[in-house]
Amino acid sequence: MDRLQSLEVFIAVAEEGGFAGAARRLGLSAPSATRGVNALEARLGTRLFSRTTRQVHLTDVGEAYLEEARHILGLLQSADDAAAGAATRPRGRLRITCPNEFGRIHVMPVVTGYLDTYPEVSADIVMIDRIVNIVEEGFDIAVRIGPLQSSGLTAVRIGQVRRVVCAAPAYLAEIGTPQTPQDLHDHRVISAGPVGPLPDWRFGGDRPATVRIASRLAVSNIAAGIEVACQGWGLCRALSYQVAPHVEAGTLRTVLEEYEPDPLPVHLVHVEGRRAAAKVRSFLDHAAPRLRALPVLA
């Protein structure tokens, strides 16, 4: 096994979390994948993975080496693409990262439609609720919700979402509808998102305000928080696209609309600008108009 193939095997083992999955992905036998990584570790003189009978984990050295290996293979892929004409024909593996719920609800249908249109392209979709460094982590495209920081990335705006407070009609009928942000102190509040210190909810409108929320229920998963709100337990704050189906169905109502902060922009970002590979350009051409047409991004 040559050095480049060893790098491919190493990356596959890291991404698949094991030798068997990496072997299936690359069309190799599991022993061949194991030998490839063993040979790479022997050549480097260090361990890239810690192994148990059930699990394989990257070591700290392996984590750093993974970024470099992805970068090297990305450069090689770019050179191959240019020589093979991929600058004009979409082909290869497209890596996309996006927020969990937005990806599940809206990005996946766009991706599957794109793959049906371009059979020479395959895709890895990583859904994660954090800002990913797409250069260091080897992604082609990221969906970003919120203001963009200064960077060398190219951004294509596809719409905006709002941060809303909502509750079930039954809850509002029983407890009452808050008229100002300060009224939240008199309500059962569900804090949905990463669980940590007491959250501050910031509001806008004509009278901006910040309210320290002492929630009786904190849940780390936004979908779970929304479900509890639908059941009538309390008020929940979420992004407008996350609750749109429930608002449309009448199982949730938004409140404090006049105090909503400014909408959050939504972008597709990528690295190469106009020189992007055909797989990136064609995905942006396919995805941007379809996402802009979504009523939840209007």
XYZ file of N, CA and C in Angstrom, residues 4-254:
753
model
N -0.054 7.474 -0.303
C -1.323 8.159 -0.501
C -2.501 7.264 -0.121
N -2.407 5.992 -0.482
C -3.489 5.085 -0.100
C -3.540 4.910 1.417
N -2.373 4.916 2.049
C -2.344 4.839 3.509
C -3.056 6.047 4.134
N -2.849 7.231 3.553
C -3.547 8.419 4.038
C -5.055 8.279 3.858
N -5.486 7.761 2.703
C -6.911 7.563 2.463
C -7.504 6.604 3.487
N -6.776 5.533 3.784
C -7.255 4.559 4.765
C -7.319 5.204 6.145
N -6.287 5.950 6.515
C -6.261 6.635 7.813
C -7.460 7.562 7.962
N -7.737 8.377 6.941
C -8.866 9.306 6.997
C -10.181 8.548 7.098
N -10.316 7.488 6.329
C -11.554 6.703 6.351
C -11.782 6.068 7.717
N -10.718 5.534 8.337
C -10.857 4.934 9.667
C -11.287 6.002 10.680
N -10.684 7.190 10.589
C -11.040 8.268 11.507
C -12.491 8.692 11.332
N -12.954 8.815 10.087
C -14.309 9.293 9.828
C -15.366 8.225 10.073
N -15.013 6.960 9.837
C -15.976 5.865 10.036
C -15.945 5.313 11.453
N -14.909 5.665 12.212
C -14.813 5.199 13.583
C -14.400 3.753 13.735
N -13.779 3.189 12.704
C -13.345 1.795 12.809
C -12.786 1.285 11.498
N -12.122 0.155 11.565
C -11.476 -0.409 10.385
C -12.477 -1.078 9.443
N -13.503 -1.710 9.997
C -14.464 -2.406 9.141
C -15.226 -1.416 8.262
N -15.692 -0.313 8.863
C -16.410 0.687 8.082
C -15.521 1.340 7.039
N -14.271 1.618 7.416
C -13.336 2.208 6.458
C -13.071 1.257 5.294
N -12.916 -0.036 5.594
C -12.668 -1.016 4.540
C -13.844 -1.091 3.575
N -15.059 -1.097 4.104
C -16.242 -1.125 3.225
C -16.289 0.106 2.345
N -16.000 1.261 2.912
C -16.043 2.506 2.147
C -15.031 2.510 1.014
N -13.857 1.945 1.259
C -12.780 1.984 0.266
C -12.715 0.732 -0.592
N -13.567 -0.263 -0.324
C -13.538 -1.486 -1.107
C -12.344 -2.358 -0.790
N -11.894 -2.332 0.463
C -10.751 -3.131 0.899
C -11.223 -4.175 1.903
N -10.356 -5.115 2.212
C -10.628 -6.025 3.318
C -10.231 -5.334 4.616
N -10.860 -5.738 5.729
C -10.521 -5.147 7.019
C -9.058 -5.353 7.383
N -8.478 -6.545 7.140
C -7.042 -6.705 7.423
C -6.174 -5.750 6.614
N -6.563 -5.486 5.346
C -5.780 -4.553 4.526
C -5.813 -3.147 5.114
N -6.995 -2.734 5.586
C -7.097 -1.410 6.208
C -6.254 -1.336 7.472
N -6.294 -2.400 8.258
C -5.486 -2.428 9.484
C -4.003 -2.358 9.163
N -3.580 -3.143 8.164
C -2.153 -3.120 7.781
C -1.748 -1.747 7.274
N -2.630 -1.075 6.543
C -2.303 0.250 6.023
C -2.048 1.248 7.139
N -2.902 1.237 8.157
C -2.708 2.157 9.282
C -1.483 1.763 10.093
N -1.285 0.456 10.297
C -0.102 0.006 11.039
C 1.184 0.453 10.345
N 1.194 0.338 9.014
C 2.381 0.741 8.257
C 2.602 2.248 8.370
N 1.526 3.013 8.341
C 1.646 4.465 8.463
C 2.179 4.838 9.843
N 1.652 4.213 10.885
C 2.128 4.496 12.235
C 3.587 4.093 12.396
N 3.971 2.963 11.784
C 5.366 2.524 11.871
C 6.288 3.521 11.181
N 5.870 4.030 10.035
C 6.704 4.989 9.306
C 6.835 6.293 10.079
N 5.735 6.718 10.736
C 5.764 7.971 11.495
C 6.410 7.807 12.865
N 6.429 6.579 13.358
C 6.992 6.334 14.680
C 6.122 6.816 15.812
N 4.802 6.826 15.608
C 3.874 7.272 16.646
C 2.527 6.613 16.438
N 1.689 6.615 17.474
C 0.357 6.034 17.392
C -0.636 7.117 16.960
N -1.412 6.810 15.930
C -2.449 7.717 15.463
C -3.808 7.390 16.073
N -3.983 6.134 16.472
C -5.235 5.695 17.074
C -4.954 4.976 18.382
N -5.868 5.144 19.332
C -5.886 4.259 20.499
C -6.982 3.240 20.248
N -6.699 1.966 20.468
C -7.609 0.892 20.099
C -8.025 0.091 21.328
N -9.303 -0.264 21.367
C -9.788 -1.260 22.308
C -10.440 -2.361 21.483
N -10.979 -3.357 22.131
C -11.626 -4.441 21.381
C -12.871 -3.969 20.655
N -13.445 -2.846 21.093
C -14.701 -2.379 20.498
C -14.599 -1.034 19.796
N -13.630 -0.211 20.159
C -13.610 1.153 19.652
C -12.215 1.561 19.195
N -12.211 2.527 18.281
C -10.983 3.122 17.780
C -11.109 4.629 17.936
N -10.154 5.253 18.598
C -10.187 6.700 18.813
C -8.868 7.316 18.360
N -8.960 8.518 17.787
C -7.755 9.255 17.430
C -7.011 9.695 18.681
N -5.694 9.580 18.634
C -4.868 10.196 19.667
C -4.755 11.690 19.375
N -4.138 12.443 20.274
C -3.932 13.870 20.017
C -3.094 14.076 18.764
N -2.060 13.233 18.592
C -1.243 13.317 17.374
C -2.094 12.988 16.156
N -2.957 11.975 16.297
C -3.823 11.592 15.192
C -4.784 12.693 14.794
N -5.324 13.437 15.788
C -6.228 14.543 15.489
C -5.528 15.589 14.625
N -4.307 15.953 15.014
C -3.563 16.956 14.250
C -3.197 16.424 12.865
N -2.816 15.154 12.820
C -2.410 14.567 11.539
C -3.593 14.460 10.581
N -4.807 14.257 11.127
C -5.991 14.136 10.287
C -6.220 15.408 9.479
N -6.072 16.566 10.119
C -6.254 17.831 9.399
C -5.253 17.962 8.262
N -3.999 17.626 8.552
C -2.971 17.723 7.513
C -3.227 16.735 6.381
N -3.658 15.514 6.728
C -3.914 14.495 5.703
C -5.056 14.920 4.798
N -6.106 15.476 5.392
C -7.220 15.960 4.568
C -6.771 17.070 3.629
N -5.927 17.961 4.153
C -5.438 19.066 3.330
C -4.615 18.537 2.156
N -3.749 17.568 2.431
C -2.900 16.998 1.375
C -3.750 16.335 0.303
N -4.695 15.512 0.721
C -5.527 14.827 -0.270
C -6.438 15.801 -0.999
N -6.845 16.888 -0.315
C -7.640 17.902 -0.987
C -6.859 18.586 -2.105
N -5.587 18.891 -1.840
C -4.747 19.479 -2.876
C -4.562 18.521 -4.044
N -4.353 17.243 -3.729
C -4.196 16.249 -4.785
C -5.476 16.124 -5.608
N -6.639 16.142 -4.909
C -7.909 16.049 -5.625
C -8.094 17.242 -6.549
N -7.707 18.430 -6.069
C -7.832 19.625 -6.905
C -6.979 19.507 -8.158
N -5.749 18.993 -7.997
C -4.872 18.809 -9.153
C -5.455 17.779 -10.118
N -5.979 16.682 -9.567
C -6.591 15.661 -10.410
C -7.810 16.202 -11.139
N -8.615 16.988 -10.397
C -9.822 17.548 -11.003
C -9.477 18.440 -12.188
N -8.457 19.284 -12.006
C -8.070 20.191 -13.087
C -7.605 19.409 -14.306
N -6.806 18.369 -14.068
C -6.288 17.578 -15.185
C -7.381 16.775 -15.866
N -8.364 16.324 -15.094
C -9.405 15.455 -15.657
C -10.611 16.228 -16.163
N -10.586 17.537 -16.040
C -11.695 18.333 -16.544
C -12.807 18.545 -15.542
N -12.552 18.254 -14.273
C -13.596 18.440 -13.272
C -13.884 19.901 -13.016
N -13.024 20.793 -13.555
C -13.320 22.208 -13.409
C -14.599 22.572 -14.142
N -15.005 21.757 -15.111
C -16.231 22.022 -15.851
C -17.282 20.943 -15.638
N -16.906 19.790 -15.079
C -17.866 18.703 -14.879
C -17.914 18.327 -13.406
N -19.079 18.427 -12.743
C -19.161 18.089 -11.319
C -18.841 16.616 -11.076
N -17.890 16.386 -10.172
C -17.525 15.019 -9.830
C -16.786 15.040 -8.494
N -16.691 13.900 -7.840
C -15.956 13.793 -6.591
C -16.876 13.843 -5.377
N -16.274 13.936 -4.200
C -17.009 13.929 -2.938
C -17.175 15.356 -2.418
N -18.418 15.727 -2.122
C -18.761 17.056 -1.633
C -19.030 16.962 -0.137
N -18.293 17.750 0.665
C -18.458 17.719 2.124
C -19.147 19.010 2.570
N -20.295 18.833 3.239
C -21.130 19.959 3.648
C -21.374 19.862 5.151
N -21.328 20.991 5.841
C -21.697 21.034 7.255
C -22.824 22.039 7.442
N -23.738 21.733 8.370
C -24.901 22.587 8.587
C -25.452 22.336 9.990
N -26.251 23.268 10.525
C -26.874 23.041 11.826
C -27.794 21.824 11.784
N -27.943 21.165 12.926
C -28.681 19.907 12.981
C -30.094 20.000 12.417
N -30.935 20.839 13.012
C -32.338 20.866 12.614
C -32.511 21.424 11.211
N -31.766 22.471 10.875
C -31.881 23.034 9.528
C -31.434 22.004 8.488
N -30.380 21.277 8.821
C -29.917 20.243 7.900
C -30.935 19.145 7.719
N -31.499 18.677 8.829
C -32.460 17.578 8.760
C -33.700 17.969 7.967
N -34.208 19.172 8.228
C -35.476 19.575 7.632
C -35.309 20.078 6.205
N -34.277 20.910 5.960
C -34.223 21.645 4.703
C -33.042 21.296 3.798
N -31.877 20.979 4.380
C -30.707 20.730 3.530
C -30.774 19.350 2.880
N -31.190 18.336 3.623
C -31.176 16.980 3.080
C -32.004 16.826 1.800
N -33.224 17.369 1.717
C -33.953 17.238 0.445
C -33.241 17.898 -0.728
N -32.548 19.014 -0.451
C -31.800 19.688 -1.518
C -30.622 18.835 -1.965
N -29.919 18.233 -1.001
C -28.754 17.409 -1.328
C -29.153 16.183 -2.139
N -30.203 15.482 -1.724
C -30.591 14.284 -2.460
C -31.038 14.624 -3.878
N -31.729 15.759 -4.039
C -32.088 16.195 -5.385
C -30.861 16.508 -6.229
N -29.853 17.126 -5.593
C -28.606 17.427 -6.305
C -27.900 16.147 -6.742
N -27.815 15.169 -5.852
C -27.142 13.917 -6.183
C -27.869 13.175 -7.315
N -29.181 13.285 -7.349
C -29.925 12.675 -8.454
C -29.578 13.333 -9.779
N -29.267 14.615 -9.741
C -28.960 15.366 -10.958
C -27.522 15.135 -11.413
N -26.601 14.942 -10.438
C -25.175 14.806 -10.759
C -24.662 13.459 -10.231
N -24.782 12.414 -11.011
C -24.449 11.063 -10.526
C -22.970 10.831 -10.253
N -22.078 11.710 -10.714
C -20.654 11.525 -10.452
C -20.213 12.183 -9.146
N -21.152 12.786 -8.425
C -20.841 13.428 -7.152
C -21.431 12.596 -6.018
N -20.669 12.441 -4.944
C -21.171 11.863 -3.695
C -21.046 12.928 -2.608
N -21.713 12.723 -1.487
C -21.768 13.788 -0.482
C -21.636 13.230 0.925
N -20.916 13.965 1.766
C -20.873 13.750 3.218
C -21.531 14.968 3.864
N -22.577 14.751 4.656
C -23.270 15.840 5.333
C -23.030 15.700 6.831
N -22.381 16.676 7.429
C -22.108 16.662 8.856
C -22.973 17.735 9.507
N -23.927 17.296 10.342
C -24.845 18.214 11.014
C -24.348 18.439 12.434
N -24.019 19.674 12.737
C -23.450 19.988 14.040
C -23.747 21.436 14.374
N -24.125 21.687 15.630
C -24.528 23.034 16.038
C -23.355 23.820 16.599
N -22.354 24.023 15.797
C -21.236 24.896 16.147
C -20.647 25.449 14.858
N -19.898 26.526 14.973
C -19.240 27.100 13.804
C -18.022 26.250 13.467
N -18.018 25.671 12.280
C -16.960 24.778 11.849
C -15.957 25.568 11.011
N -14.665 25.360 11.268
C -13.626 25.923 10.399
C -13.544 25.037 9.163
N -14.166 25.469 8.081
C -14.302 24.569 6.936
C -12.966 24.309 6.245
N -12.013 25.226 6.405
C -10.699 24.996 5.804
C -9.949 23.917 6.586
N -9.860 24.090 7.895
C -9.102 23.146 8.718
C -9.762 21.780 8.793
N -11.103 21.736 8.721
C -11.803 20.470 8.886
C -12.211 19.840 7.565
N -11.790 20.439 6.458
C -11.916 19.795 5.164
C -13.307 19.809 4.556
N -14.084 20.880 4.772
C -15.413 20.974 4.180
C -15.382 21.868 2.943
N -16.299 21.585 2.022
C -16.432 22.405 0.825
C -17.402 23.557 1.041
N -18.502 23.281 1.758
C -19.581 24.253 1.921
C -20.117 24.163 3.346
N -20.504 25.303 3.912
C -21.154 25.330 5.214
C -22.401 26.193 5.136
N -23.439 25.785 5.864
C -24.619 26.623 6.058
C -24.427 27.368 7.365
N -24.482 28.680 7.315
C -24.263 29.500 8.506
C -25.521 30.310 8.804
N -25.973 30.229 10.050
C -27.106 31.032 10.517
C -26.563 32.047 11.513
N -26.709 33.323 11.187
C -26.204 34.379 12.051
C -25.228 35.265 11.317
N -24.828 36.378 11.921
C -23.869 37.285 11.276
C -22.552 36.575 10.993
N -21.951 36.888 9.863
C -20.679 36.279 9.475
C -19.523 37.099 10.016
N -18.520 36.406 10.527
C -17.298 37.074 10.941
C -16.423 37.324 9.720
N -15.512 38.271 9.845
C -14.586 38.557 8.752
C -13.726 37.331 8.484
N -13.647 36.942 7.223
C -12.852 35.766 6.851
C -12.607 35.832 5.356
N -11.867 34.860 4.861
C -11.627 34.783 3.433
C -12.670 33.964 2.710
N -13.775 33.650 3.366
C -14.792 32.810 2.761
C -15.699 33.623 1.840
N -16.234 32.945 0.834
C -17.236 33.542 -0.051
C -18.616 33.147 0.460
N -19.522 34.107 0.575
C -20.839 33.858 1.150
C -21.933 34.154 0.132
N -22.922 33.277 0.089
C -24.106 33.448 -0.748
C -25.312 33.513 0.191
N -25.956 34.649 0.270
C -27.096 34.789 1.182
C -28.310 34.078 0.604
N -28.997 33.303 1.458
C -30.178 32.567 0.996
C -31.442 32.961 1.764
N -31.313 33.831 2.752
C -32.508 34.257 3.467
C -32.208 34.678 4.883
N -33.227 34.608 5.732
C -33.081 34.996 7.117
C -34.091 34.235 7.970
N -33.801 34.153 9.268
C -34.732 33.547 10.213
C -34.866 34.480 11.409
N -35.901 34.247 12.201
C -36.151 35.076 13.372
C -36.015 34.236 14.627
N -35.699 34.892 15.727
C -35.681 34.235 17.026
C -37.010 34.553 17.714
N -37.812 33.519 17.960
C -39.182 33.739 18.423
C -39.423 33.044 19.759
N -40.399 33.551 20.496
C -40.885 32.923 21.724
C -42.270 32.367 21.425
N -42.533 31.136 21.839
C -43.799 30.513 21.480
C -44.293 29.622 22.612
N -45.575 29.290 22.539
C -46.202 28.401 23.509
C -47.451 27.808 22.877
N -47.961 26.743 23.469
C -49.202 26.135 23.006
C -50.384 27.028 23.355
N -51.405 27.074 22.497
C -52.590 27.886 22.814
C -53.203 27.533 24.174
N -53.176 26.240 24.534
C -53.763 25.839 25.818
C -53.003 26.459 26.984
N -51.685 26.522 26.883
C -50.892 27.142 27.945
C -51.226 28.625 28.063
N -51.297 29.314 26.930
C -51.582 30.748 26.953
C -52.984 31.018 27.490
N -53.933 30.121 27.180
C -55.290 30.295 27.698
C -55.329 30.116 29.206
N -54.511 29.221 29.724
C -54.513 28.943 31.161
C -53.708 29.975 31.954
N -52.495 30.284 31.480
C -51.568 31.123 32.249
C -51.638 32.583 31.822
N -51.963 32.820 30.548
C -51.979 34.167 30.015
C -50.856 34.394 29.021
N -50.989 35.422 28.214
C -50.007 35.745 27.182
C -49.091 36.867 27.677
N -47.785 36.666 27.684
C -46.879 37.749 28.119
C -46.976 38.939 27.173
N -47.027 40.126 27.742
C -47.148 41.343 26.944
C -45.809 42.045 26.760
N -44.881 41.846 27.692
C -43.544 42.429 27.598
C -42.531 41.355 27.989
N -41.261 41.517 27.619
C -40.257 40.528 28.013
C -40.190 40.316 29.523
N -40.429 41.364 30.313
C -40.345 41.222 31.766
C -41.427 40.283 32.309
N -42.515 40.109 31.560
C -43.585 39.202 31.994
C -43.128 37.750 32.017
N -42.009 37.445 31.370
C -41.529 36.059 31.338
C -41.206 35.546 32.738
N -40.919 36.447 33.664
C -40.623 36.026 35.036
C -41.828 35.338 35.691
N -43.023 35.585 35.153
C -44.240 35.009 35.726
C -44.683 33.746 34.991
N -43.826 33.202 34.126
C -44.204 32.053 33.301
C -43.243 30.889 33.489
N -43.742 29.700 33.155
C -42.867 28.534 33.062
C -42.103 28.643 31.744
N -40.788 28.625 31.823
C -39.942 28.819 30.652
C -39.099 27.572 30.411
N -39.055 27.141 29.165
C -38.234 26.002 28.747
C -36.992 26.565 28.078
N -35.836 26.277 28.615
C -34.579 26.695 28.007
C -34.082 25.551 27.137
N -34.108 25.734 25.826
C -33.747 24.675 24.889
C -32.480 25.062 24.143
N -31.461 24.231 24.246
C -30.170 24.497 23.629
C -29.081 23.986 24.546
N -27.821 24.288 24.241
C -26.739 23.840 25.118
C -26.981 24.253 26.562
N -26.968 23.271 27.458
C -27.270 23.552 28.866
C -26.044 24.145 29.544
N -26.211 25.295 30.178
C -25.098 25.955 30.861
C -25.630 26.917 31.894
N -24.947 28.055 32.122
C -25.434 29.047 33.089
C -26.797 29.597 32.666
N -27.445 30.300 33.587
C -28.743 30.882 33.283
C -28.647 31.749 32.029
N -29.539 31.526 31.050
C -29.416 32.268 29.798
C -30.003 33.664 29.890
N -29.461 34.564 29.098
C -30.038 35.887 28.909
C -30.765 35.899 27.570
N -32.036 36.256 27.581
C -32.795 36.400 26.341
C -32.810 37.878 25.970
N -32.267 38.181 24.799
C -32.192 39.571 24.344
C -33.339 39.849 23.382
N -33.946 40.993 23.546
C -35.063 41.402 22.718
C -34.743 42.728 22.055
N -35.458 43.010 20.944
C -35.223 44.237 20.198
C -36.475 45.096 20.156
N -36.833 45.525 18.944
C -37.981 46.406 18.806
C -37.653 47.813 19.242
N -38.704 48.564 19.568
C -38.511 49.964 19.971
C -37.854 50.086 21.337
N -38.017 49.044 22.185
C -37.441 49.101 23.528
C -36.607 47.845 23.764
N -35.359 47.835 23.320
C -34.511 46.652 23.520
C -34.403 46.298 24.995
N -34.366 45.010 25.281
C -34.290 44.563 26.672
C -33.545 43.242 26.731
N -32.943 42.987 27.889
C -32.302 41.701 28.168
C -32.916 41.150 29.443
N -33.384 39.911 29.365
C -34.063 39.293 30.496
C -33.291 38.050 30.912
N -32.921 37.978 32.178
C -32.278 36.790 32.721
C -33.368 35.743 32.989
N -33.256 34.607 32.317
C -34.279 33.579 32.384
C -33.893 32.529 33.420
N -34.754 32.356 34.425
C -34.569 31.288 35.407
C -35.508 30.146 35.024
N -35.106 29.369 34.050
C -35.990 28.331 33.526
C -36.091 27.169 34.506
N -37.305 26.634 34.650
C -37.495 25.455 35.488
C -37.099 24.188 34.740
N -37.057 24.261 33.411
C -36.695 23.098 32.604
C -35.668 23.516 31.561
N -34.497 22.895 31.598
C -33.456 23.136 30.599
C -33.187 21.822 29.875
N -33.188 21.863 28.561
C -32.976 20.662 27.753
C -31.986 21.002 26.651
N -31.056 20.090 26.385
C -29.971 20.397 25.452
C -30.379 20.229 23.998
N -31.563 19.680 23.735
C -32.012 19.402 22.370
C -33.191 20.300 22.037
N -33.072 21.101 20.978
C -34.124 22.063 20.650
C -35.415 21.359 20.269
N -35.333 20.225 19.570
C -36.549 19.515 19.171
C -37.323 19.044 20.398
N -36.606 18.594 21.426
C -37.267 18.157 22.653
C -37.928 19.336 23.359
N -37.253 20.475 23.395
C -37.842 21.658 24.012
C -39.108 22.099 23.301
N -39.083 22.057 21.977
C -40.269 22.439 21.200
C -41.411 21.466 21.461
N -41.099 20.177 21.562
C -42.129 19.179 21.819
C -42.800 19.418 23.169
N -42.002 19.743 24.190
C -42.578 20.037 25.507
C -43.480 21.270 25.435
N -43.072 22.266 24.677
C -43.912 23.461 24.507
C -45.223 23.099 23.809
N -45.144 22.238 22.796
C -46.361 21.813 22.094
C -47.325 21.103 23.036
N -46.785 20.435 24.039
C -47.623 19.725 25.002
C -48.257 20.655 26.029
N -47.918 21.945 25.966
C -48.565 22.918 26.826
C -47.895 23.165 28.155
N -46.605 22.785 28.285
C -45.959 22.937 29.592
C -45.470 24.353 29.858
N -45.003 25.047 28.790
C -44.469 26.378 29.033
C -44.074 27.075 27.745
N -43.325 28.163 27.908
C -42.827 28.973 26.799
C -41.445 28.497 26.382
N -41.202 28.525 25.077
C -39.907 28.093 24.535
C -39.433 29.133 23.533
N -38.115 29.313 23.463
C -37.539 30.187 22.446
C -36.803 29.343 21.424
N -37.026 29.651 20.143
C -36.429 28.861 19.063
C -36.285 29.758 17.845
N -35.658 29.228 16.818
C -35.597 29.929 15.542
C -36.888 29.667 14.773
N -37.297 30.644 13.996
C -38.617 30.587 13.360
C -38.786 29.358 12.487
N -37.741 28.931 11.779
C -37.890 27.758 10.914
C -38.114 26.491 11.726
N -37.598 26.456 12.963
C -37.730 25.262 13.787
C -39.157 25.032 14.255
N -39.915 26.097 14.419
C -41.288 25.961 14.914
C -42.326 26.236 13.833
N -41.901 26.555 12.615
C -42.846 26.925 11.558
C -43.941 25.884 11.342
N -43.617 24.569 11.268
C -44.701 23.595 11.060
C -45.715 23.593 12.201
N -45.248 23.800 13.423
C -46.149 23.792 14.580
C -47.019 25.053 14.606
N -46.440 26.197 14.228
C -47.220 27.429 14.166
C -48.279 27.317 13.075
N -47.879 26.768 11.931
C -48.834 26.601 10.833
C -49.965 25.647 11.215
N -49.631 24.598 11.972
C -50.641 23.619 12.394
C -51.492 24.108 13.550
N -51.076 25.195 14.192
C -51.835 25.733 15.305
C -51.503 25.131 16.653
N -50.471 24.283 16.708
C -50.091 23.691 17.991
C -49.190 24.615 18.804
N -48.632 25.639 18.165
C -47.870 26.667 18.861
C -48.305 28.035 18.355
N -48.186 29.037 19.224
C -48.395 30.430 18.846
C -47.185 31.240 19.265
N -46.756 32.163 18.425
C -45.661 33.046 18.800
C -46.204 34.213 19.612
